[in-house]
mmCIF file of C-alpha atoms and ligand atoms in Angstrom:
data_model
loop_
_atom_site.group_PDB
_atom_site.id
_atom_site.type_symbol
_atom_site.label_atom_id
_atom_site.label_comp_id
_atom_site.label_asym_id
_atom_site.label_seq_id
_atom_site.Cartn_x
_atom_site.Cartn_y
_atom_site.Cartn_z
ATOM 1 C CA UNK A 69 -37.407 20.398 -31.068
ATOM 2 C CA UNK A 70 -34.704 18.124 -32.229
ATOM 3 C CA UNK A 71 -31.511 17.889 -30.324
ATOM 4 C CA UNK A 72 -29.637 20.099 -32.691
ATOM 5 C CA UNK A 73 -30.842 22.918 -34.922
ATOM 6 C CA UNK A 74 -28.896 25.025 -37.355
ATOM 7 C CA UNK A 75 -29.954 28.335 -38.698
ATOM 8 C CA UNK A 76 -29.079 28.738 -42.393
ATOM 9 C CA UNK A 77 -31.626 31.428 -43.330
ATOM 10 C CA UNK A 78 -29.608 34.621 -42.774
ATOM 11 C CA UNK A 79 -30.921 36.096 -46.026
ATOM 12 C CA UNK A 80 -34.394 36.093 -44.424
ATOM 13 C CA UNK A 81 -33.208 37.724 -41.183
ATOM 14 C CA UNK A 82 -30.379 37.578 -38.719
ATOM 15 C CA UNK A 83 -30.334 37.407 -34.867
ATOM 16 C CA UNK A 84 -29.570 40.715 -33.208
ATOM 17 C CA UNK A 85 -25.918 41.091 -32.110
ATOM 18 C CA UNK A 86 -25.645 41.259 -28.310
ATOM 19 C CA UNK A 87 -23.878 44.625 -28.352
ATOM 20 C CA UNK A 88 -26.557 46.010 -30.605
ATOM 21 C CA UNK A 89 -29.304 44.733 -28.317
ATOM 22 C CA UNK A 90 -27.568 46.338 -25.347
ATOM 23 C CA UNK A 91 -27.322 49.680 -27.095
ATOM 24 C CA UNK A 92 -30.989 49.472 -27.935
ATOM 25 C CA UNK A 93 -31.924 48.734 -24.340
ATOM 26 C CA UNK A 94 -30.242 51.921 -23.239
ATOM 27 C CA UNK A 95 -32.732 53.912 -25.323
ATOM 28 C CA UNK A 96 -35.967 52.691 -23.880
ATOM 29 C CA UNK A 97 -36.404 53.669 -20.252
ATOM 30 C CA UNK A 98 -36.407 56.755 -18.061
ATOM 31 C CA UNK A 99 -32.782 56.115 -17.121
ATOM 32 C CA UNK A 100 -31.692 56.164 -20.768
ATOM 33 C CA UNK A 101 -32.269 57.981 -24.119
ATOM 34 C CA UNK A 102 -36.000 57.261 -24.235
ATOM 35 C CA UNK A 103 -37.226 60.738 -25.070
ATOM 36 C CA UNK A 104 -38.586 62.143 -28.352
ATOM 37 C CA UNK A 105 -35.517 63.187 -30.351
ATOM 38 C CA UNK A 106 -37.556 66.158 -31.613
ATOM 39 C CA UNK A 107 -38.109 67.485 -28.165
ATOM 40 C CA UNK A 108 -35.967 70.529 -27.181
ATOM 41 C CA UNK A 109 -35.384 69.616 -23.504
ATOM 42 C CA UNK A 110 -32.313 67.826 -22.271
ATOM 43 C CA UNK A 111 -33.993 64.423 -22.495
ATOM 44 C CA UNK A 112 -34.844 65.082 -26.122
ATOM 45 C CA UNK A 113 -31.446 66.404 -26.924
ATOM 46 C CA UNK A 114 -29.843 63.272 -25.510
ATOM 47 C CA UNK A 115 -31.995 61.111 -27.801
ATOM 48 C CA UNK A 116 -31.254 63.394 -30.745
ATOM 49 C CA UNK A 117 -27.552 63.008 -30.089
ATOM 50 C CA UNK A 118 -27.918 59.173 -30.219
ATOM 51 C CA UNK A 119 -29.921 59.470 -33.413
ATOM 52 C CA UNK A 120 -27.356 61.639 -35.066
ATOM 53 C CA UNK A 121 -24.471 59.281 -33.992
ATOM 54 C CA UNK A 122 -26.389 56.473 -35.499
ATOM 55 C CA UNK A 123 -27.022 58.368 -38.704
ATOM 56 C CA UNK A 124 -23.262 58.965 -38.983
ATOM 57 C CA UNK A 125 -22.632 55.180 -38.442
ATOM 58 C CA UNK A 126 -25.028 54.125 -41.213
ATOM 59 C CA UNK A 127 -23.589 56.804 -43.530
ATOM 60 C CA UNK A 128 -20.085 55.778 -42.895
ATOM 61 C CA UNK A 129 -20.680 52.158 -43.796
ATOM 62 C CA UNK A 130 -21.749 53.174 -47.367
ATOM 63 C CA UNK A 131 -19.404 56.109 -47.800
ATOM 64 C CA UNK A 132 -22.159 58.697 -47.554
ATOM 65 C CA UNK A 133 -22.679 62.052 -45.753
ATOM 66 C CA UNK A 134 -24.888 61.692 -42.705
ATOM 67 C CA UNK A 135 -27.407 64.313 -44.165
ATOM 68 C CA UNK A 136 -28.169 61.905 -47.017
ATOM 69 C CA UNK A 137 -29.589 59.158 -44.763
ATOM 70 C CA UNK A 138 -33.380 59.088 -44.313
ATOM 71 C CA UNK A 139 -34.539 56.597 -41.631
ATOM 72 C CA UNK A 140 -37.540 54.445 -42.643
ATOM 73 C CA UNK A 141 -39.194 51.260 -41.297
ATOM 74 C CA UNK A 142 -37.050 48.893 -43.547
ATOM 75 C CA UNK A 143 -36.042 48.166 -47.048
ATOM 76 C CA UNK A 144 -39.630 47.627 -48.242
ATOM 77 C CA UNK A 145 -40.542 51.122 -47.236
ATOM 78 C CA UNK A 146 -37.316 52.465 -48.669
ATOM 79 C CA UNK A 147 -38.041 50.744 -51.999
ATOM 80 C CA UNK A 148 -41.534 52.274 -52.064
ATOM 81 C CA UNK A 149 -40.238 55.690 -51.216
ATOM 82 C CA UNK A 150 -37.464 55.454 -53.879
ATOM 83 C CA UNK A 151 -39.734 54.411 -56.745
ATOM 84 C CA UNK A 152 -42.924 56.267 -55.917
ATOM 85 C CA UNK A 153 -41.061 59.232 -54.560
ATOM 86 C CA UNK A 154 -38.827 59.623 -57.617
ATOM 87 C CA UNK A 155 -41.647 59.059 -60.148
ATOM 88 C CA UNK A 156 -43.825 61.616 -58.472
ATOM 89 C CA UNK A 157 -41.071 64.206 -58.068
ATOM 90 C CA UNK A 158 -39.942 64.045 -61.698
ATOM 91 C CA UNK A 159 -43.362 63.861 -63.427
ATOM 92 C CA UNK A 160 -42.351 66.783 -65.574
ATOM 93 C CA UNK A 161 -39.636 64.731 -67.174
ATOM 94 C CA UNK A 162 -41.818 61.644 -67.920
ATOM 95 C CA UNK A 163 -43.274 58.466 -66.563
ATOM 96 C CA UNK A 164 -40.823 55.807 -67.696
ATOM 97 C CA UNK A 165 -39.456 53.404 -65.091
ATOM 98 C CA UNK A 166 -36.848 50.684 -65.769
ATOM 99 C CA UNK A 167 -36.435 47.759 -63.391
ATOM 100 C CA UNK A 168 -35.605 44.078 -63.630
ATOM 101 C CA UNK A 169 -37.676 40.873 -63.355
ATOM 102 C CA UNK A 170 -35.538 39.481 -60.540
ATOM 103 C CA UNK A 171 -36.149 42.299 -58.045
ATOM 104 C CA UNK A 172 -37.438 41.770 -54.551
ATOM 105 C CA UNK A 173 -41.303 42.032 -54.281
ATOM 106 C CA UNK A 174 -40.928 45.398 -52.601
ATOM 107 C CA UNK A 175 -39.776 46.755 -55.970
ATOM 108 C CA UNK A 176 -41.718 44.395 -58.284
ATOM 109 C CA UNK A 177 -45.074 45.146 -56.715
ATOM 110 C CA UNK A 178 -44.388 48.896 -56.459
ATOM 111 C CA UNK A 179 -43.422 48.980 -60.118
ATOM 112 C CA UNK A 180 -46.635 47.086 -60.990
ATOM 113 C CA UNK A 181 -48.660 49.593 -59.039
ATOM 114 C CA UNK A 182 -46.968 52.474 -60.835
ATOM 115 C CA UNK A 183 -47.783 50.743 -64.104
ATOM 116 C CA UNK A 184 -51.366 50.451 -63.171
ATOM 117 C CA UNK A 185 -51.355 54.137 -62.399
ATOM 118 C CA UNK A 186 -50.010 55.063 -65.846
ATOM 119 C CA UNK A 187 -46.218 54.666 -65.785
ATOM 120 C CA UNK A 188 -44.600 52.858 -68.574
ATOM 121 C CA UNK A 189 -42.334 50.146 -67.105
ATOM 122 C CA UNK A 190 -39.505 48.365 -68.945
ATOM 123 C CA UNK A 191 -38.656 45.038 -67.354
ATOM 124 C CA UNK A 192 -34.998 44.031 -67.798
ATOM 125 C CA UNK A 193 -34.361 40.287 -68.071
ATOM 126 C CA UNK A 194 -31.264 38.463 -66.880
ATOM 127 C CA UNK A 195 -28.989 35.754 -68.260
ATOM 128 C CA UNK A 196 -28.838 32.160 -67.043
ATOM 129 C CA UNK A 197 -26.344 33.260 -64.400
ATOM 130 C CA UNK A 198 -28.925 35.806 -63.083
ATOM 131 C CA UNK A 199 -26.948 38.864 -64.273
ATOM 132 C CA UNK A 200 -28.173 41.842 -66.187
ATOM 133 C CA UNK A 201 -26.054 43.202 -68.981
ATOM 134 C CA UNK A 202 -25.589 46.914 -68.263
ATOM 135 C CA UNK A 203 -25.369 47.629 -72.039
ATOM 136 C CA UNK A 204 -29.081 46.927 -72.441
ATOM 137 C CA UNK A 205 -29.679 50.358 -70.871
ATOM 138 C CA UNK A 206 -28.241 51.888 -74.077
ATOM 139 C CA UNK A 207 -31.352 50.765 -75.922
ATOM 140 C CA UNK A 208 -33.820 51.320 -73.158
ATOM 141 C CA UNK A 209 -33.216 54.743 -71.671
ATOM 142 C CA UNK A 210 -35.084 57.680 -73.207
ATOM 143 C CA UNK A 211 -35.469 61.353 -72.366
ATOM 144 C CA UNK A 212 -38.609 60.392 -70.492
ATOM 145 C CA UNK A 213 -36.902 57.822 -68.281
ATOM 146 C CA UNK A 214 -37.084 58.922 -64.658
ATOM 147 C CA UNK A 215 -35.567 56.070 -62.745
ATOM 148 C CA UNK A 216 -33.779 52.809 -63.100
ATOM 149 C CA UNK A 217 -34.015 50.402 -60.228
ATOM 150 C CA UNK A 218 -31.804 47.320 -60.106
ATOM 151 C CA UNK A 219 -30.903 45.471 -56.923
ATOM 152 C CA UNK A 220 -27.337 45.076 -55.765
ATOM 153 C CA UNK A 221 -27.451 41.496 -54.383
ATOM 154 C CA UNK A 222 -30.350 39.160 -55.124
ATOM 155 C CA UNK A 223 -31.955 37.845 -51.960
ATOM 156 C CA UNK A 224 -32.708 34.291 -53.449
ATOM 157 C CA UNK A 225 -29.519 33.643 -55.315
ATOM 158 C CA UNK A 226 -26.886 36.062 -53.920
ATOM 159 C CA UNK A 227 -26.135 37.131 -57.558
ATOM 160 C CA UNK A 228 -24.442 40.607 -57.627
ATOM 161 C CA UNK A 229 -25.296 43.144 -60.331
ATOM 162 C CA UNK A 230 -22.852 45.505 -61.784
ATOM 163 C CA UNK A 231 -24.373 48.620 -60.216
ATOM 164 C CA UNK A 232 -21.387 50.816 -61.092
ATOM 165 C CA UNK A 233 -21.848 50.148 -64.832
ATOM 166 C CA UNK A 234 -25.601 50.482 -64.626
ATOM 167 C CA UNK A 235 -25.225 53.702 -62.619
ATOM 168 C CA UNK A 236 -22.773 55.186 -65.126
ATOM 169 C CA UNK A 237 -25.189 54.719 -68.065
ATOM 170 C CA UNK A 238 -27.982 56.291 -66.034
ATOM 171 C CA UNK A 239 -25.719 59.295 -65.018
ATOM 172 C CA UNK A 240 -24.800 59.857 -68.732
ATOM 173 C CA UNK A 241 -28.526 60.233 -69.575
ATOM 174 C CA UNK A 242 -29.440 62.188 -66.512
ATOM 175 C CA UNK A 243 -31.643 59.338 -65.223
ATOM 176 C CA UNK A 244 -31.806 58.521 -61.541
ATOM 177 C CA UNK A 245 -30.387 55.195 -60.420
ATOM 178 C CA UNK A 246 -31.759 53.318 -57.367
ATOM 179 C CA UNK A 247 -30.443 50.064 -55.931
ATOM 180 C CA UNK A 248 -31.903 47.853 -53.241
ATOM 181 C CA UNK A 249 -28.831 46.980 -51.081
ATOM 182 C CA UNK A 250 -30.654 45.182 -48.314
ATOM 183 C CA UNK A 251 -28.560 42.001 -48.878
ATOM 184 C CA UNK A 252 -25.198 43.569 -49.716
ATOM 185 C CA UNK A 253 -24.142 45.835 -46.877
ATOM 186 C CA UNK A 254 -21.474 44.130 -44.760
ATOM 187 C CA UNK A 255 -20.965 41.348 -47.310
ATOM 188 C CA UNK A 256 -19.611 43.034 -50.371
ATOM 189 C CA UNK A 257 -18.338 46.621 -50.923
ATOM 190 C CA UNK A 258 -20.751 49.385 -51.451
ATOM 191 C CA UNK A 259 -19.432 52.968 -51.513
ATOM 192 C CA UNK A 260 -21.796 55.629 -52.787
ATOM 193 C CA UNK A 261 -18.903 58.101 -52.995
ATOM 194 C CA UNK A 262 -17.154 55.811 -55.574
ATOM 195 C CA UNK A 263 -20.008 54.753 -57.865
ATOM 196 C CA UNK A 264 -22.839 56.759 -59.471
ATOM 197 C CA UNK A 265 -25.767 55.531 -57.539
ATOM 198 C CA UNK A 266 -28.370 58.098 -56.426
ATOM 199 C CA UNK A 267 -30.739 56.234 -54.149
ATOM 200 C CA UNK A 268 -30.021 53.162 -52.027
ATOM 201 C CA UNK A 269 -32.413 51.063 -49.870
ATOM 202 C CA UNK A 270 -30.999 49.678 -46.663
ATOM 203 C CA UNK A 271 -32.286 47.595 -43.801
ATOM 204 C CA UNK A 272 -30.929 46.649 -40.319
ATOM 205 C CA UNK A 273 -32.252 43.182 -39.808
ATOM 206 C CA UNK A 274 -30.242 41.451 -42.494
ATOM 207 C CA UNK A 275 -27.117 42.557 -40.742
ATOM 208 C CA UNK A 276 -27.634 41.542 -37.102
ATOM 209 C CA UNK A 277 -29.664 44.680 -36.285
ATOM 210 C CA UNK A 278 -33.384 44.933 -35.344
ATOM 211 C CA UNK A 279 -36.347 44.473 -37.597
ATOM 212 C CA UNK A 280 -38.597 47.390 -38.415
ATOM 213 C CA UNK A 281 -35.812 49.936 -39.186
ATOM 214 C CA UNK A 282 -34.092 50.780 -42.416
ATOM 215 C CA UNK A 283 -32.900 53.795 -44.353
ATOM 216 C CA UNK A 284 -32.877 55.367 -47.745
ATOM 217 C CA UNK A 285 -29.709 56.976 -48.946
ATOM 218 C CA UNK A 286 -30.667 59.954 -51.120
ATOM 219 C CA UNK A 287 -27.792 61.676 -52.929
ATOM 220 C CA UNK A 288 -27.691 65.419 -52.130
ATOM 221 C CA UNK A 289 -29.520 67.388 -54.825
ATOM 222 C CA UNK A 290 -31.947 64.474 -55.624
ATOM 223 C CA UNK A 291 -35.437 65.336 -54.530
ATOM 224 C CA UNK A 292 -38.151 62.818 -53.823
ATOM 225 C CA UNK A 293 -41.836 63.317 -53.064
ATOM 226 C CA UNK A 294 -42.849 62.001 -49.620
ATOM 227 C CA UNK A 295 -45.319 59.201 -49.279
ATOM 228 C CA UNK A 296 -46.397 60.238 -45.833
ATOM 229 C CA UNK A 297 -47.376 63.576 -44.315
ATOM 230 C CA UNK A 298 -47.568 64.950 -40.808
ATOM 231 C CA UNK A 299 -44.227 66.214 -39.524
ATOM 232 C CA UNK A 300 -40.915 67.640 -40.334
ATOM 233 C CA UNK A 301 -38.801 64.658 -39.323
ATOM 234 C CA UNK A 302 -36.211 63.416 -41.821
ATOM 235 C CA UNK A 303 -36.583 66.714 -43.758
ATOM 236 C CA UNK A 304 -40.265 66.010 -44.265
ATOM 237 C CA UNK A 305 -39.436 63.114 -46.480
ATOM 238 C CA UNK A 306 -40.401 60.621 -43.774
ATOM 239 C CA UNK A 307 -42.407 62.226 -41.011
ATOM 240 C CA UNK A 308 -43.169 60.480 -37.728
ATOM 241 C CA UNK A 309 -41.406 60.245 -34.402
ATOM 242 C CA UNK A 310 -38.025 58.643 -34.840
ATOM 243 C CA UNK A 311 -37.752 55.324 -32.947
ATOM 244 C CA UNK A 312 -34.487 56.027 -31.129
ATOM 245 C CA UNK A 313 -33.880 52.439 -29.990
ATOM 246 C CA UNK A 314 -34.348 51.135 -33.493
ATOM 247 C CA UNK A 315 -32.174 53.856 -35.038
ATOM 248 C CA UNK A 316 -29.435 53.233 -32.502
ATOM 249 C CA UNK A 317 -29.682 49.490 -33.197
ATOM 250 C CA UNK A 318 -29.258 50.030 -36.887
ATOM 251 C CA UNK A 319 -26.320 52.420 -36.429
ATOM 252 C CA UNK A 320 -24.565 49.950 -34.089
ATOM 253 C CA UNK A 321 -25.207 47.042 -36.413
ATOM 254 C CA UNK A 322 -23.811 48.917 -39.351
ATOM 255 C CA UNK A 323 -20.764 50.058 -37.281
ATOM 256 C CA UNK A 324 -20.073 46.501 -36.165
ATOM 257 C CA UNK A 325 -20.163 44.988 -39.579
ATOM 258 C CA UNK A 326 -16.621 44.286 -40.667
ATOM 259 C CA UNK A 327 -16.978 43.597 -44.437
ATOM 260 C CA UNK A 328 -13.471 42.270 -44.902
ATOM 261 C CA UNK A 329 -13.388 39.643 -42.176
ATOM 262 C CA UNK A 330 -17.139 38.972 -42.234
ATOM 263 C CA UNK A 331 -17.183 38.222 -45.919
ATOM 264 C CA UNK A 332 -14.080 36.047 -45.742
ATOM 265 C CA UNK A 333 -15.759 33.948 -42.942
ATOM 266 C CA UNK A 334 -18.987 33.702 -44.977
ATOM 267 C CA UNK A 335 -17.189 32.730 -48.063
ATOM 268 C CA UNK A 336 -15.323 29.889 -46.312
ATOM 269 C CA UNK A 337 -18.597 28.556 -44.928
ATOM 270 C CA UNK A 338 -20.550 28.883 -48.230
ATOM 271 C CA UNK A 339 -17.783 27.145 -50.228
ATOM 272 C CA UNK A 340 -17.502 24.258 -47.688
ATOM 273 C CA UNK A 341 -21.264 23.893 -47.962
ATOM 274 C CA UNK A 342 -21.164 23.757 -51.777
ATOM 275 C CA UNK A 343 -18.175 21.345 -51.705
ATOM 276 C CA UNK A 344 -20.244 18.993 -49.533
ATOM 277 C CA UNK A 345 -23.534 19.299 -51.446
ATOM 278 C CA UNK A 346 -21.844 19.088 -54.849
ATOM 279 C CA UNK A 347 -21.179 15.435 -54.058
ATOM 280 C CA UNK A 348 -24.890 14.633 -54.286
ATOM 281 C CA UNK A 349 -25.868 13.199 -57.626
ATOM 282 C CA UNK A 350 -27.260 15.699 -60.188
ATOM 283 C CA UNK A 351 -27.199 18.809 -57.929
ATOM 284 C CA UNK A 352 -26.575 22.190 -59.571
ATOM 285 C CA UNK A 353 -25.777 25.639 -58.246
ATOM 286 C CA UNK A 354 -28.238 28.317 -59.235
ATOM 287 C CA UNK A 355 -26.750 31.675 -60.268
ATOM 288 C CA UNK A 356 -23.290 33.003 -60.933
ATOM 289 C CA UNK A 357 -20.622 31.524 -58.651
ATOM 290 C CA UNK A 358 -18.205 34.382 -59.436
ATOM 291 C CA UNK A 359 -20.524 37.410 -59.146
ATOM 292 C CA UNK A 360 -22.136 36.411 -55.908
ATOM 293 C CA UNK A 361 -22.419 37.600 -52.350
ATOM 294 C CA UNK A 362 -20.587 35.249 -49.985
ATOM 295 C CA UNK A 363 -23.561 34.502 -47.698
ATOM 296 C CA UNK A 364 -25.983 32.820 -50.141
ATOM 297 C CA UNK A 365 -25.969 29.452 -51.836
ATOM 298 C CA UNK A 366 -28.968 28.387 -54.011
ATOM 299 C CA UNK A 367 -29.017 24.739 -55.022
ATOM 300 C CA UNK A 368 -31.330 22.670 -57.165
ATOM 301 C CA UNK A 369 -31.808 18.996 -56.259
ATOM 302 C CA UNK A 370 -33.401 17.723 -59.480
ATOM 303 C CA UNK A 371 -36.187 15.258 -58.851
ATOM 304 C CA UNK A 372 -36.757 16.301 -55.275
ATOM 305 C CA UNK A 373 -39.308 18.804 -54.171
ATOM 306 C CA UNK A 374 -37.588 21.696 -52.420
ATOM 307 C CA UNK A 375 -40.554 22.095 -50.070
ATOM 308 C CA UNK A 376 -40.511 18.382 -49.151
ATOM 309 C CA UNK A 377 -36.742 18.492 -48.625
ATOM 310 C CA UNK A 378 -37.055 21.536 -46.474
ATOM 311 C CA UNK A 379 -39.462 19.634 -44.266
ATOM 312 C CA UNK A 380 -37.276 16.611 -44.250
ATOM 313 C CA UNK A 381 -34.371 18.582 -42.853
ATOM 314 C CA UNK A 382 -36.546 20.525 -40.491
ATOM 315 C CA UNK A 383 -33.722 20.998 -37.938
ATOM 316 C CA UNK A 384 -31.827 22.978 -40.566
ATOM 317 C CA UNK A 385 -33.574 26.226 -41.214
ATOM 318 C CA UNK A 386 -33.461 27.057 -44.955
ATOM 319 C CA UNK A 387 -35.863 28.483 -47.572
ATOM 320 C CA UNK A 388 -37.436 26.583 -50.365
ATOM 321 C CA UNK A 389 -37.021 28.049 -53.835
ATOM 322 C CA UNK A 390 -40.661 28.714 -54.056
ATOM 323 C CA UNK A 391 -42.406 31.834 -52.878
ATOM 324 C CA UNK A 392 -45.827 31.890 -51.376
ATOM 325 C CA UNK A 393 -48.748 33.579 -52.934
ATOM 326 C CA UNK A 394 -52.084 33.825 -51.147
ATOM 327 C CA UNK A 395 -53.617 30.842 -52.814
ATOM 328 C CA UNK A 396 -50.981 29.321 -55.075
ATOM 329 C CA UNK A 397 -47.590 27.815 -54.649
ATOM 330 C CA UNK A 398 -45.532 29.654 -57.276
ATOM 331 C CA UNK A 399 -42.136 28.740 -58.340
ATOM 332 C CA UNK A 400 -39.570 31.439 -57.789
ATOM 333 C CA UNK A 401 -39.707 34.329 -60.284
ATOM 334 C CA UNK A 402 -35.978 34.718 -59.879
ATOM 335 C CA UNK A 403 -35.054 31.178 -60.811
ATOM 336 C CA UNK A 404 -37.517 30.953 -63.668
ATOM 337 C CA UNK A 405 -36.193 34.272 -65.027
ATOM 338 C CA UNK A 406 -32.771 32.501 -65.187
ATOM 339 C CA UNK A 407 -34.263 29.886 -67.415
ATOM 340 C CA UNK A 408 -34.930 27.142 -64.828
ATOM 341 C CA UNK A 409 -37.969 25.011 -65.498
ATOM 342 C CA UNK A 410 -40.739 25.257 -62.917
ATOM 343 C CA UNK A 411 -39.829 21.814 -61.767
ATOM 344 C CA UNK A 412 -36.166 22.692 -61.297
ATOM 345 C CA UNK A 413 -37.068 25.973 -59.590
ATOM 346 C CA UNK A 414 -39.336 24.033 -57.222
ATOM 347 C CA UNK A 415 -36.561 21.652 -56.360
ATOM 348 C CA UNK A 416 -34.290 24.419 -55.221
ATOM 349 C CA UNK A 417 -33.204 25.447 -51.733
ATOM 350 C CA UNK A 418 -31.603 28.604 -50.505
ATOM 351 C CA UNK A 419 -28.943 28.235 -47.805
ATOM 352 C CA UNK A 420 -27.731 31.447 -46.286
ATOM 353 C CA UNK A 421 -24.944 31.581 -43.742
ATOM 354 C CA UNK A 422 -24.201 34.230 -41.161
ATOM 355 C CA UNK A 423 -21.549 35.621 -38.848
ATOM 356 C CA UNK A 424 -22.689 33.043 -36.133
ATOM 357 C CA UNK A 425 -22.528 30.016 -38.435
ATOM 358 C CA UNK A 426 -19.796 27.471 -37.663
ATOM 359 C CA UNK A 427 -17.994 24.927 -39.751
ATOM 360 C CA UNK A 428 -19.711 22.263 -37.593
ATOM 361 C CA UNK A 429 -23.061 23.678 -38.594
ATOM 362 C CA UNK A 430 -22.080 23.359 -42.183
ATOM 363 C CA UNK A 431 -20.908 19.783 -41.889
ATOM 364 C CA UNK A 432 -24.061 18.856 -40.104
ATOM 365 C CA UNK A 433 -26.207 20.611 -42.794
ATOM 366 C CA UNK A 434 -24.369 18.769 -45.580
ATOM 367 C CA UNK A 435 -24.885 15.381 -43.741
ATOM 368 C CA UNK A 436 -28.531 15.892 -43.128
ATOM 369 C CA UNK A 437 -29.215 17.171 -46.606
ATOM 370 C CA UNK A 438 -27.394 14.363 -48.249
ATOM 371 C CA UNK A 439 -29.245 11.745 -46.200
ATOM 372 C CA UNK A 440 -32.602 13.431 -46.985
ATOM 373 C CA UNK A 441 -31.957 13.835 -50.688
ATOM 374 C CA UNK A 442 -30.819 10.247 -51.035
ATOM 375 C CA UNK A 443 -33.924 9.089 -49.193
ATOM 376 C CA UNK A 444 -36.285 11.312 -51.160
ATOM 377 C CA UNK A 445 -34.844 10.586 -54.576
ATOM 378 C CA UNK A 446 -36.163 7.069 -54.016
ATOM 379 C CA UNK A 447 -39.729 8.364 -54.241
ATOM 380 C CA UNK A 448 -41.616 10.211 -56.991
ATOM 381 C CA UNK A 449 -41.696 13.765 -55.671
ATOM 382 C CA UNK A 450 -44.453 16.294 -55.927
ATOM 383 C CA UNK A 451 -44.928 19.785 -54.485
ATOM 384 C CA UNK A 452 -47.255 19.982 -51.556
ATOM 385 C CA UNK A 453 -50.481 21.890 -52.065
ATOM 386 C CA UNK A 454 -49.785 24.228 -49.153
ATOM 387 C CA UNK A 455 -47.137 26.612 -48.177
ATOM 388 C CA UNK A 456 -45.714 27.899 -44.874
ATOM 389 C CA UNK A 457 -43.575 30.940 -45.376
HETATM 390 C C1 PLP C 220 -35.322 41.671 -46.970
HETATM 391 C C2 PLP C 220 -35.307 42.370 -48.157
HETATM 392 C C3 PLP C 220 -36.249 43.494 -48.372
HETATM 393 C C4 PLP C 220 -37.200 43.857 -47.331
HETATM 394 O O1 PLP C 220 -36.583 44.443 -46.244
HETATM 395 P P1 PLP C 220 -37.418 44.751 -44.870
HETATM 396 O O2 PLP C 220 -36.531 45.591 -44.114
HETATM 397 O O3 PLP C 220 -37.747 43.474 -44.306
HETATM 398 O O4 PLP C 220 -38.654 45.481 -45.342
HETATM 399 C C5 PLP C 220 -36.094 44.134 -49.532
HETATM 400 N N1 PLP C 220 -35.240 43.815 -50.476
HETATM 401 C C6 PLP C 220 -34.420 42.854 -50.337
HETATM 402 C C7 PLP C 220 -33.390 42.544 -51.433
HETATM 403 C C8 PLP C 220 -34.388 42.075 -49.194
HETATM 404 O O5 PLP C 220 -33.530 41.095 -49.118
#
């Protein structure tokens, strides 16, 4: 380890808040709420009370009723349940799914699976800022469209989609609207009681909660088909013993998020980072700067391989703009969809700040990145033939 390390990969995951960890620890042992929340004895009732308090905390953060929250193992499972569950439940209406090319793999791969199984999928493209024009739905929605799924905040670029406008167009055509909000909660406003969104994927670990727990908001009256069978938990939509400690951790993490002060802090950090990096010759910011979540900054360093740069600044934890496939090093589908060349996409780095990031961290990251880019620009760069994430 080097003397100093800085974590700027909060879009990948965040450390668990100390208060959250303490609340979780209370739900593990005999002295605490360890019991099965479905058990009817006093131990079980205590666990059930903790679960229901957590359900209310999660619901409150997004302006929902507690009954509309279904706990899952994370946003990946929530995305699967949303897409597969909606398409299966509304088969009588049709088999048309609309989603976008910049979605997280949890949606992309699920949509591809549905297409293989006979669904017709329309892939919406984005502009060079990474945004989708909601008006395209006017031409795309049909009487057979079951679901539109467009993410709220992109995990690679931080670009925010206009989910209110997308949702309104869906509502007008009686089409369900799902959004993956894994990156948005706690950073930008999301209130399901104010905008017409029917299904929302949530996760705890991007917001200083534990990994392995998430939720799906399902608007009352919307029915989904379950993917799993074997119990009555979560109204039969997601059977299996509820992990009380995980659920409590998610509730606490959502309750502790303070969107107003958190986003202001994140924005100050992110803008200072950009101000510093913008002084490097030729750099460009990827994605809309105005419609963006305050925690992400995606930057291209033309002529420098992002993966080489990432390794050169190893004490600063960031993500290279390329995603790993089993055998190939592919350039980011999000950046290429925005019109970046493979070369530019592969020269991009995602920096993501968090509640625990300091101004000193930012200044150090700017200094190290500037040194490394200056050094690397002196060499012909090439992407390495291997990948680590
Ligand atoms: C992290 C992330 C996911 C996956 O969430 P998990 O809880 O890790 O399964 C899905 N979608 C987006 C946009 C994400 O950022």
